[in-house]
CSV table of C-alpha atoms in Angstrom, one decimal:
chain,number,residue,atom,x,y,z
A,117,LEU,CA,-18.3,-4.3,0.9
A,118,THR,CA,-20.8,-7.0,0.6
A,119,ASN,CA,-22.0,-9.0,-2.4
A,120,ASN,CA,-24.8,-11.6,-1.8
A,121,ASN,CA,-24.0,-11.7,1.9
A,122,ILE,CA,-20.3,-12.5,1.1
A,123,LYS,CA,-18.0,-10.1,2.8
A,124,MET,CA,-15.3,-8.9,0.5
A,125,LYS,CA,-12.1,-7.3,1.7
A,126,ARG,CA,-10.0,-4.7,0.0
A,127,THR,CA,-6.4,-4.2,0.6
A,128,SER,CA,-4.9,-0.7,1.1
A,129,PHE,CA,-1.5,0.2,2.2
A,130,VAL,CA,-0.3,2.4,5.1
A,131,TYR,CA,2.9,4.3,4.7
A,132,LYS,CA,5.1,4.4,7.7
A,133,CYS,CA,8.1,6.5,8.5
A,134,ARG,CA,11.3,4.5,7.6
A,135,HIS,CA,13.0,5.9,10.7
A,136,THR,CA,10.4,5.6,13.4
A,137,ASN,CA,7.7,3.2,12.1
A,138,ASP,CA,4.9,5.7,12.8
A,139,VAL,CA,2.0,5.6,10.2
A,140,LEU,CA,1.8,8.9,8.3
A,141,ILE,CA,-0.6,8.3,5.4
A,142,SER,CA,-2.5,5.5,3.6
A,143,SER,CA,-2.9,4.6,-0.1
A,144,ASP,CA,-6.6,5.5,0.3
A,145,TYR,CA,-5.5,9.1,-0.2
A,146,GLY,CA,-4.1,8.5,-3.7
A,147,LEU,CA,-0.5,9.4,-3.4
A,148,LYS,CA,0.9,10.8,-6.6
A,149,PRO,CA,4.1,12.5,-7.8
A,150,VAL,CA,4.5,16.2,-7.0
A,151,ILE,CA,4.3,18.5,-10.0
A,152,ASP,CA,6.2,21.7,-9.9
A,153,GLN,CA,3.7,24.4,-11.0
A,154,ASP,CA,6.5,26.6,-12.4
A,155,THR,CA,8.0,23.9,-14.7
A,156,ASN,CA,5.0,21.5,-15.0
A,157,GLU,CA,7.5,18.7,-14.3
A,158,SER,CA,7.5,16.0,-11.6
A,159,VAL,CA,9.7,16.8,-8.6
A,160,PRO,CA,11.8,13.6,-8.1
A,161,GLY,CA,11.6,12.0,-4.7
A,162,LEU,CA,8.4,13.6,-3.5
A,163,VAL,CA,4.8,12.3,-3.4
A,164,GLU,CA,1.6,14.1,-2.4
A,165,CYS,CA,-2.0,13.8,-1.7
A,166,TYR,CA,-4.8,16.3,-1.2
A,167,SER,CA,-6.7,16.7,2.0
A,168,LYS,CA,-9.9,18.8,2.5
A,169,THR,CA,-11.2,20.2,5.7
A,170,ILE,CA,-14.1,18.3,7.3
A,171,HIS,CA,-16.6,19.2,10.0
A,172,ARG,CA,-16.8,16.9,13.0
A,173,SER,CA,-18.6,17.0,16.3
A,174,LYS,CA,-16.6,18.7,19.0
A,175,ARG,CA,-16.9,17.0,22.4
A,176,SER,CA,-16.3,18.6,25.8
A,177,MET,CA,-13.1,17.3,27.5
A,178,SER,CA,-14.9,17.3,30.9
A,179,ASP,CA,-18.1,15.7,29.6
A,180,PRO,CA,-17.7,13.5,26.5
A,181,THR,CA,-21.5,13.3,26.1
A,182,ASP,CA,-21.7,17.1,25.8
A,183,ASP,CA,-21.6,18.0,22.1
A,184,GLU,CA,-20.1,21.5,21.7
A,185,GLY,CA,-21.1,21.7,18.1
A,186,PRO,CA,-19.0,21.2,14.9
A,187,GLU,CA,-15.3,22.0,14.5
A,188,VAL,CA,-13.4,22.3,11.2
A,189,VAL,CA,-10.3,20.0,10.9
A,190,ASN,CA,-8.0,18.9,8.2
A,191,HIS,CA,-8.9,15.3,7.4
A,192,VAL,CA,-5.3,13.9,7.0
A,193,GLU,CA,-4.0,15.9,10.0
A,194,ASP,CA,-6.9,14.6,12.1
A,195,LYS,CA,-6.9,10.9,11.0
A,196,PHE,CA,-3.2,10.4,11.4
A,197,HIS,CA,-2.8,12.6,14.5
A,198,LEU,CA,-0.3,14.9,12.9
A,199,GLU,CA,0.9,18.0,14.8
A,200,GLU,CA,2.3,21.1,13.3
A,201,CYS,CA,6.0,21.8,13.9
A,202,LYS,CA,7.3,25.3,13.6
A,203,MET,CA,10.7,25.6,11.7
A,204,CYS,CA,12.5,28.5,10.1
A,205,LYS,CA,14.1,28.0,6.6
A,206,ASP,CA,17.6,27.6,8.1
A,207,THR,CA,16.5,25.0,10.6
A,208,LEU,CA,14.5,23.2,7.8
A,209,ARG,CA,17.7,23.2,5.6
A,210,ASP,CA,19.7,21.6,8.4
A,211,TYR,CA,16.9,19.1,9.1
A,212,LEU,CA,16.7,18.1,5.5
A,213,THR,CA,20.5,17.6,5.3
A,214,SER,CA,20.5,15.4,8.4
A,215,TYR,CA,17.3,13.6,7.4
A,216,CYS,CA,18.5,12.8,3.9
A,217,ASP,CA,21.9,11.6,5.1
A,218,GLU,CA,20.3,9.3,7.6
A,219,THR,CA,17.7,8.1,5.0
A,220,LEU,CA,20.5,7.5,2.4
A,221,SER,CA,22.3,5.2,4.9
A,222,LEU,CA,19.2,3.0,5.1
A,223,LEU,CA,18.9,2.6,1.3
A,224,SER,CA,20.7,0.4,-1.2
A,225,GLY,CA,21.0,-0.3,-4.9
A,226,LYS,CA,18.8,1.7,-7.3
A,227,GLU,CA,16.7,3.2,-4.6
A,228,ARG,CA,19.8,4.7,-3.0
A,229,GLU,CA,21.0,6.0,-6.4
A,230,ASP,CA,17.6,7.5,-7.3
A,231,PHE,CA,17.3,9.1,-3.8
A,232,GLN,CA,20.8,10.6,-4.0
A,233,LYS,CA,20.0,12.2,-7.4
A,234,ALA,CA,16.7,13.5,-6.2
A,235,VAL,CA,17.8,15.1,-2.9
A,236,PRO,CA,19.2,18.4,-4.2
A,237,ILE,CA,16.2,18.9,-6.5
A,238,PHE,CA,13.4,18.2,-3.9
A,239,THR,CA,15.4,20.1,-1.2
A,240,LYS,CA,15.5,23.2,-3.4
A,241,TRP,CA,11.8,22.8,-4.2
A,242,LEU,CA,10.8,22.5,-0.5
A,243,LEU,CA,13.0,25.4,0.6
A,244,ARG,CA,11.6,27.8,-2.0
A,245,LYS,CA,7.9,26.8,-1.3
A,246,GLU,CA,6.1,29.7,0.2
A,247,GLY,CA,3.7,29.0,3.1
A,248,LEU,CA,5.1,25.5,3.7
A,249,ARG,CA,4.0,24.1,7.0
A,250,LEU,CA,5.5,20.9,8.6
A,251,PHE,CA,3.6,18.2,10.4
A,252,SER,CA,4.6,15.0,12.2
A,253,THR,CA,3.3,12.7,14.8
A,254,ILE,CA,3.9,13.4,18.5
A,255,ASN,CA,5.7,10.0,18.8
A,256,GLU,CA,8.1,10.9,16.0
A,257,MET,CA,9.0,14.3,17.5
A,258,LYS,CA,9.8,12.7,20.8
A,259,LYS,CA,12.3,10.2,19.3
A,260,GLU,CA,16.0,11.0,18.8
A,261,LYS,CA,15.9,9.8,15.2
A,262,ASN,CA,15.0,12.2,12.3
A,263,PRO,CA,11.2,12.0,12.0
A,264,SER,CA,9.5,12.1,8.6
A,265,PHE,CA,7.5,15.2,8.0
A,266,ALA,CA,4.4,15.9,6.0
A,267,PHE,CA,5.1,19.2,4.2
A,268,VAL,CA,1.8,21.0,3.7
A,269,TYR,CA,0.9,23.8,1.4
A,270,ARG,CA,-2.0,25.3,-0.4
A,271,GLU,CA,-1.3,26.1,-4.1
A,272,SER,CA,-3.4,29.2,-4.0
A,273,LYS,CA,-5.9,30.9,-1.8
A,274,ASP,CA,-8.7,29.4,-4.0
A,275,SER,CA,-7.4,25.8,-3.8
A,276,PRO,CA,-10.2,23.6,-2.3
A,277,ALA,CA,-7.6,21.4,-0.5
A,278,GLU,CA,-4.2,21.4,1.0
A,279,SER,CA,-1.4,19.3,-0.4
A,280,PHE,CA,0.4,16.9,1.9
A,281,VAL,CA,3.9,16.2,0.5
A,282,PHE,CA,6.1,13.3,1.7
A,283,ILE,CA,9.7,12.3,0.9
A,284,ARG,CA,9.0,9.0,-0.8
A,285,SER,CA,12.2,7.2,0.3
A,286,GLY,CA,11.4,8.2,3.9
A,287,LEU,CA,8.3,6.0,3.7
A,288,VAL,CA,7.9,2.2,3.7
A,289,SER,CA,4.6,0.6,2.9
A,290,ALA,CA,2.7,-2.2,4.7
A,291,ALA,CA,-0.5,-3.9,3.8
A,292,ALA,CA,-3.6,-3.0,5.8
A,293,THR,CA,-6.7,-5.1,5.1
A,294,CYS,CA,-10.0,-3.3,5.6
A,295,ALA,CA,-13.3,-5.2,5.8
């Protein structure tokens, strides 16, 4: 942003995985509480943002100057280099148990208490969500620690955007100044 030739900076935040330190999302996407469509109540411990598909130029791998035309990609998935991870419900249940136990060990005080209360509620919500897809960074999936996932769903076939859901206590924020 410029104002009378003075460059102004705005501060946004990136949210990193508490376990691996990989960047998963930024405050530019407007994280907000997840609202359960059945109860119209907030699901404790979860935050979400919406991400639309975008068109970008597809470049040939053999010749980067060769434009192969547009391709459709999900903006959040593309920007943060997220890769889909296939997981059945039983494996997801085991992952959530392990991930939440490990996350709990990293928390203290009120944040720990709040997370402990939220775990059974958000776990139940995630496990009953139809069409839930999981995404993480390649770096996170290669590490032995439990990576944070983005849980992705589309509320209905007519929804214009997908929802990217994150376990809030699995994220830590860091300032990122943008010119």
